[in-house]
């Protein structure tokens, strides 16, 4: 049996997609998995739609092409649905993690599992903002981690504490925890 | 139809299309907008590698509505020399040839070609778009980065002084050289117009703040550009045939009626780490520059 | 201290290798996508982790010039560039090789303009293939780390004394983060003693002049000597690779990496980032019962002619992927292989596939499509075949 | 024989797509407070502000990136920045 | 006015071609052995014979940059360089090709340093072989004159629009004086109308941007287009060559020059100054009853693969002389030919002879010696064989 | 053993070997001889393409008895930066790193690298060997060629002015910059010594006439160099931390006690064609330079 | 395995051969007129003048190219240039 | 029958070897011959020994290698015999034209024909000097032309008059004539 997950992140320049995807890789690698985080670089500036790919596997990853058929799609901003189609190529029964509050309508004809995370609220509550703008990728990763279920909380905290000074680290941990609480598995 | 005076003066024709890829609040984009308003459509714009390579748009759509050519990073002044000489050969001397180059493309890799073009005296207007670092590659230091500023290659602050590019250019006895600021578009507009009226190699040094590179919020671009001038750190002036004149508001600041340097520097993340001692030195540098200017003006006055 | 495994981009992996190699001078000029290497090294230096001098030069021509000066004095020297930066330092790149200076450089491959384009192809890198630089192309961040450390040891080998370049693709390697196992500093020190041991060219106790006008006849011999040394460097590359393998568990004793080639009738040949896709395609095709293998050219100069010959002896069909063109001639890697086999008197069905120009992606599917189409005889062996995202163009 | 293709581009709006989509905050002009000084128009880097016949400014939200310069520069505080997240 | 025959050096022949081509802009930077071309052109201009602008730039990088700017505006542009100058303008040489600018340049080949060396080999020239420049190498002053005029016509052909380089060897051609027959100005004007007729890229009435960022997929097609155009340029080269032949009596309708190849079992292949020695050797060997011929590669890019193939079909043995190396690989011209024949599925006895590096002389005797030694089986077909003034080294 | 004072002062050790390939009467060769006498054997000499690439000898024998490196034409200041930083890394800061570059290698192709090295302030002495044209390639104009001079690429006389390289260098706030002349070896010797005693980027601009390039007979090299100074066309001076001082004999020439410019120019074939009008202009240029200097000195005096 | 060869050279006299052969005129020092000022030694670009113990200059004809600078600079006209053609 | 002459000039930098050899080519080409003048460039400055090669033929000349076995050697300065061996490779019964007065000893064990031309004297007498230094190559070419016998005086004068202004041209012609008078054929 092999374990392989392909994740595509949709966000905007400045949302911190790349570093969050890298952070995720750091965590799963700590647990013995292989992982890869591929940013797509273009001419875009802050605010423009952008993507990152994460591959996770229990065996070494050789390919580095773009992920065309992700298992999971993460969308940092529901307005992106108006500009692009974040769900293109998503596998059958694929998972969508989207930063949205309950009332936001995310329509899809397919049998995707849509998970809404109010990442803005969680970030603001955790004090996780940069220049006043909420860091939504961390709560989204929290939800993702819960779904993946391969990284224990201890490892999550460990990696985060290595990366940030205590005060910031705690805010991140708080946001991650809050997010993972809203996700139901099954 | 009502139009404010400033709008009339600057003109309503736009030669830069909206929807371009510059960052929010980009000083360079604003500078380009006003530059193109002034030079108009009978102009050719020559731009080396830098943020403007991006701002210029993609192959889907070009941002500038005038003929435009990207050049290798160090080559802008030379490409423009070729354009100018070729136009002249075709009897089209009425077309403006304008270089718009970043500080990296001017102070550093492009310095020899700038100097060569200036020495030969081609009929070019060279506009230095100074955001004080290599922004397009992600904020590395350049010869134009001021002392003390953080960049990704001077994370503890740059040790060396900002090169005095104006002195270097003036050493070439160019007929016209001036400074400008995106906070003072009428002044910039007037200087560009004046430069276009003079034959030979002209130089305008435009200060154009960059929110991500200087680490400030996007709505502060003009505020910061203005404070650079009001604190005396950036001096609006022009040299015609070597003769210096200050322009308002700098012309009213010889007697030190200026805001403090902190009010300019400390609004920018790149200077946040600067310690008292260095700050004092930076202040002294500003004073020194002003006293030099005073001397030049006094000397000129005597003549 | 035990080894750590970090999630690093290819560029950060290079920077860590520079750290562990105790490089002393790093002249550098930024260019996308090389920049983050230099930024990371700057961080190592400014935070005191690396006792090196960063010379923040005003152009790439000067970056390589500073490297030449520093290396001539005998200190370990590193720089990195890409694309237009590589072309701007081109004169001095040749200079470094002809002066026999053991500089190590990373070349992050990027498409040449105009139009401006920051994504990968191999056209920039290929301009160095005659120059006397030893050239590696790696396929992931781990190899970038491993080979950069080895590069210093190879370059400084008294029988080699040539500059070494490590190349990899823009973004798909340079900016892609993946796990990299690092040596401990002690291990690195043992493998690569510091400071650099070899005799400097510039030495006040031996006041030689470097580069004086030669007689043509003598200069011919100097050129021949470089030619021989770079061919002989294969030995040093293999030895260093073996030693590194013993230390790290990752063997580099071959100039190439064979993947399921033993019994393959068809072998893909590629280099750089696309190699992984090629190997994935091999697995898929093997699953379907096809005897397919993949050969990754890791050492590009000196060219692994012996290895190519061996592959061609056992296979029936070669499919060569070039990510760079010789305009008016053919795919560059194909021509390298074709001329090598011609020399050896070998000839098998060989396809010249041009892929990934200007940063277009090359994927497993491209390899598979080409494989099927060669099997069914749809493609011509003599012609350069252009494929772009699964379509012939 | 392939016709020669050049790396040239015609000018036009939206080189970077609808840059209005990049916005996370939005300028709202309160016409009542506006004194028609034109400064918002002068300082918009896009440009995304146009003037109507009367000289009043309006924002073209298709292109406005929401930098907030217009609001900051408006001498009569006639422009308010409103979060796009609300 | 009737034609004149003057005794001119290769460099002066180039300068006369520039005069007769009514070039409008000449940016130039001096370097031995190119200098006398530019000095002569300067004299033409300053004495009023040529209505052109000389831009006395501060470096070669700028020379090519000025050429790019001028050519983009639509005027006829010429420059010349050598060796380190070629390498210093390298970035812009690629730029000119990618921007599809019909600049014409002379490259007087000269050895790369260090050590400093002003004599000929072809290493500098060979660095352009991938770039998209159409490349000629001529063997005497007459060809330098003839092909420089043709170069403008080829470059400006609406189906080509590529820069063209004419190369020849330092001193043995550049500074050797020999009779050159010149066209009259009227003839030249008829052959090559002035001013340049093609649409400029930079035009205030069509405000296009040159070089904007592309999508990779589109950029791939641009690259493919250049690739096709340079291959198709063979047609233009042949047509222009035929037309020039009708005008001048000197036919250039072939990409190569065959000398006694029809019935030859052994064919020497070389390019540039040594070709004459090769032909003399052919005559000597023919006198002795050996069936030997010589093929001069005049058009180097696009590569004359068809012509090589035809030769190889009729001969039994090819002896290829390379005056440049791909270090760590092989003689460059040999590899070009070997890979071409490999593509065609041909293989005959082929020798890789490395000669004339660093300015050493290649003479008739070298050709003869090699011929005898290949006949007697002394030499190995697979290996690069280094000969220096009649001795293997 | 008797030795004249001047010999004692200059020192009898020679670090340049006779039998070198310079032309008869080469000013550069003499300059090199005295430079090497002064810097001595604990020095590394860095030289870009130019006549000195030839003077340096062949692979049979090297002319200089100190470690010496040829560099690419535009690269000397950068190679020297690398040498200096590497020495410093090895704790060998006591070794002098000296660039000797022609006018082409300084004013033109080498200007960006000179400027970069000056900005970064490496511990280098940069000596500009000015013979006012590209001599090694056969006398083509450079940015350092004076107005009016014949060269093979300005056969009717150069139209542009000689670049003011000293001003360009001084714009970089270097700690020491001076002019010198091969006719005044003691002055040159003293300046080199002083420069070596200062840390950072130092610059000496040496005038070294070239018989074939300037078209005069070989025995006139010193005579012409001297007349350049005595006519006021070439001014011996030094700037320490920006403060100017004139040196003898120029220091005695503020009051115009000079020989006429013709006595300098008209001995040289390259100026033979110069007409009255241009000559007057050239004279005015000289006067202008002197009046600038006077002003600077007066200003300094007041401080 | 070929040993590495570098493009380096040891210093020594006569890089250009015996440059005395290049001479078409020859400096002759008339010791009687010499005042031992040392200027000929100072200004010789080769250098081809050496001083004896007494401080008198002598020409090393192996290297002297015959430029004539020494003669021209000698304040007491103690050096005469004589054609090598005679 | 074919006509082929190979000439090697020995002189010093500054002697004008190259331009004289080129001039010779111009003359013989004018008479329908083919000719080629190859200078050897090195690092040498004025005064250093140098060489030039001239090939003359009645058929096109393809080779451009150095002349190793000249038919004729021209030596501009007898002192060159002390530095190099100007006669190396000279063919059997080859001709040596040397600038020397009658008394100068030119020794050679071979059966070369040695022709001494007092070129200094001729130049001085013709007023053919540059910066006081006699232009010795012109008289030597005069002797050579006489020996070759393929260029008539009219052509010589024509070519010379095209190249120089009248006054200088006449001096050259005078020197050429004087030199050709001293050479005896046979
Ligand atoms: C030869 C070369 N070197 C490096 C680069 C990479 N590069 C592109 S833009 C840039 C920085 C530009 O800085 P600046 O001139 O200040 O313009 P800005 O981006 O700040 O507008 C660099 C280093 C390049 N394109 N070409
Ligand atoms: C990149 C490059 N361009 C051109 C040359 C040719 N070149 C060699 S020396 C020289 C002129 C040097 O002039 P200058 O610096 O004034 O030194 P000088 O010869 O006068 O001593 C030139 C153009 C070169 N070697 N490299
Ligand atoms: S980085 Fe700065 S200069 Fe560049 S586009 Fe963004 S704001 Fe403008
Ligand atoms: S917010 Fe910025 S982009 Fe939008 S209209 Fe105001 S100034 Fe223009
Ligand atoms: S800046 Fe404010 S007051 Fe002025 S026009 Fe704009 S909205 Fe009106
Ligand atoms: S050309 Fe001038 S500078 Fe060069 S070696 Fe001769 S005299 Fe000296
Ligand atoms: S003639 Fe010239 S080379 Fe000879 S000794 Fe006198 S100064 Fe020296
Ligand atoms: S210059 Fe004259 S006086 Fe002085 S030492 Fe020489 S020979 Fe004697
Ligand atoms: Mg900048
Ligand atoms: Mg010079």
mmCIF file of N, CA, C and O and ligand atoms in Angstrom, chain A residues 45, chain B residues 21-29 51 55 129 131 135-136 208-213, ligand 3:
data_model
loop_
_atom_site.group_PDB
_atom_site.id
_atom_site.type_symbol
_atom_site.label_atom_id
_atom_site.label_comp_id
_atom_site.label_asym_id
_atom_site.label_seq_id
_atom_site.Cartn_x
_atom_site.Cartn_y
_atom_site.Cartn_z
ATOM 1 N N UNK A 45 2.253 40.316 -8.745
ATOM 2 C CA UNK A 45 2.565 41.030 -7.523
ATOM 3 C C UNK A 45 1.547 40.666 -6.464
ATOM 4 O O UNK A 45 0.609 39.906 -6.704
ATOM 5 N N UNK B 21 0.884 45.201 -14.151
ATOM 6 C CA UNK B 21 1.250 44.305 -13.049
ATOM 7 C C UNK B 21 2.026 44.940 -11.890
ATOM 8 O O UNK B 21 2.516 44.191 -11.046
ATOM 9 N N UNK B 22 2.123 46.244 -11.806
ATOM 10 C CA UNK B 22 2.862 46.821 -10.675
ATOM 11 C C UNK B 22 2.151 46.496 -9.360
ATOM 12 O O UNK B 22 0.944 46.272 -9.329
ATOM 13 N N UNK B 23 2.927 46.504 -8.280
ATOM 14 C CA UNK B 23 2.326 46.294 -6.961
ATOM 15 C C UNK B 23 1.377 47.437 -6.625
ATOM 16 O O UNK B 23 1.445 48.526 -7.194
ATOM 17 N N UNK B 24 0.545 47.198 -5.644
ATOM 18 C CA UNK B 24 -0.299 48.243 -5.088
ATOM 19 C C UNK B 24 0.570 49.408 -4.640
ATOM 20 O O UNK B 24 1.549 49.204 -3.922
ATOM 21 N N UNK B 25 0.204 50.573 -5.049
ATOM 22 C CA UNK B 25 0.891 51.753 -4.530
ATOM 23 C C UNK B 25 2.293 51.949 -5.046
ATOM 24 O O UNK B 25 3.118 52.614 -4.413
ATOM 25 N N UNK B 26 2.574 51.417 -6.216
ATOM 26 C CA UNK B 26 3.932 51.486 -6.767
ATOM 27 C C UNK B 26 4.297 52.907 -7.197
ATOM 28 O O UNK B 26 3.633 53.497 -8.054
ATOM 29 N N UNK B 27 5.368 53.413 -6.637
ATOM 30 C CA UNK B 27 5.816 54.750 -7.014
ATOM 31 C C UNK B 27 6.306 54.812 -8.450
ATOM 32 O O UNK B 27 6.096 55.800 -9.155
ATOM 33 N N UNK B 28 6.945 53.735 -8.888
ATOM 34 C CA UNK B 28 7.468 53.712 -10.251
ATOM 35 C C UNK B 28 6.333 53.799 -11.265
ATOM 36 O O UNK B 28 6.425 54.512 -12.272
ATOM 37 N N UNK B 29 5.245 53.070 -10.999
ATOM 38 C CA UNK B 29 4.118 53.083 -11.935
ATOM 39 C C UNK B 29 3.565 54.500 -12.063
ATOM 40 O O UNK B 29 3.248 54.967 -13.163
ATOM 41 N N UNK B 51 11.907 46.372 -12.313
ATOM 42 C CA UNK B 51 10.470 46.231 -12.099
ATOM 43 C C UNK B 51 9.675 46.640 -13.326
ATOM 44 O O UNK B 51 8.618 46.077 -13.597
ATOM 45 N N UNK B 55 6.166 45.743 -15.124
ATOM 46 C CA UNK B 55 5.083 46.729 -15.248
ATOM 47 C C UNK B 55 4.681 46.895 -16.717
ATOM 48 O O UNK B 55 3.527 47.139 -17.037
ATOM 49 N N UNK B 129 14.872 55.960 -12.326
ATOM 50 C CA UNK B 129 13.739 55.630 -11.448
ATOM 51 C C UNK B 129 14.341 55.009 -10.190
ATOM 52 O O UNK B 129 14.669 53.826 -10.160
ATOM 53 N N UNK B 131 14.405 53.574 -6.680
ATOM 54 C CA UNK B 131 13.719 53.010 -5.516
ATOM 55 C C UNK B 131 14.736 52.389 -4.565
ATOM 56 O O UNK B 131 14.404 51.618 -3.676
ATOM 57 N N UNK B 135 14.643 45.910 -6.852
ATOM 58 C CA UNK B 135 13.343 45.457 -6.379
ATOM 59 C C UNK B 135 12.839 44.260 -7.157
ATOM 60 O O UNK B 135 12.253 43.345 -6.598
ATOM 61 N N UNK B 136 13.094 44.271 -8.443
ATOM 62 C CA UNK B 136 12.508 43.219 -9.273
ATOM 63 C C UNK B 136 13.001 41.837 -8.872
ATOM 64 O O UNK B 136 12.299 40.850 -9.032
ATOM 65 N N UNK B 208 11.280 57.384 -6.368
ATOM 66 C CA UNK B 208 9.985 56.700 -6.482
ATOM 67 C C UNK B 208 9.888 55.592 -5.432
ATOM 68 O O UNK B 208 10.358 54.477 -5.653
ATOM 69 N N UNK B 209 9.279 55.894 -4.277
ATOM 70 C CA UNK B 209 9.255 54.898 -3.189
ATOM 71 C C UNK B 209 8.529 53.618 -3.598
ATOM 72 O O UNK B 209 7.639 53.637 -4.456
ATOM 73 N N UNK B 210 8.903 52.547 -2.924
ATOM 74 C CA UNK B 210 8.434 51.205 -3.256
ATOM 75 C C UNK B 210 7.925 50.549 -1.983
ATOM 76 O O UNK B 210 8.720 50.230 -1.091
ATOM 77 N N UNK B 211 6.613 50.350 -1.847
ATOM 78 C CA UNK B 211 6.080 49.835 -0.576
ATOM 79 C C UNK B 211 6.707 48.514 -0.111
ATOM 80 O O UNK B 211 7.177 48.448 1.033
ATOM 81 N N UNK B 212 6.759 47.473 -0.944
ATOM 82 C CA UNK B 212 7.354 46.246 -0.402
ATOM 83 C C UNK B 212 8.843 46.381 -0.142
ATOM 84 O O UNK B 212 9.361 45.791 0.807
ATOM 85 N N UNK B 213 9.535 47.136 -0.968
ATOM 86 C CA UNK B 213 10.986 47.234 -0.844
ATOM 87 C C UNK B 213 11.421 48.098 0.329
ATOM 88 O O UNK B 213 12.464 47.858 0.935
HETATM 89 S S1 LIG I 3 8.487 46.120 -6.101
HETATM 90 FE FE1 LIG I 3 8.292 48.317 -5.760
HETATM 91 S S2 LIG I 3 8.993 49.310 -7.658
HETATM 92 FE FE2 LIG I 3 8.595 47.127 -8.102
HETATM 93 S S3 LIG I 3 6.516 47.088 -8.890
HETATM 94 FE FE3 LIG I 3 6.388 46.679 -6.676
HETATM 95 S S4 LIG I 3 6.130 48.689 -5.773
HETATM 96 FE FE4 LIG I 3 6.771 49.043 -7.859
#
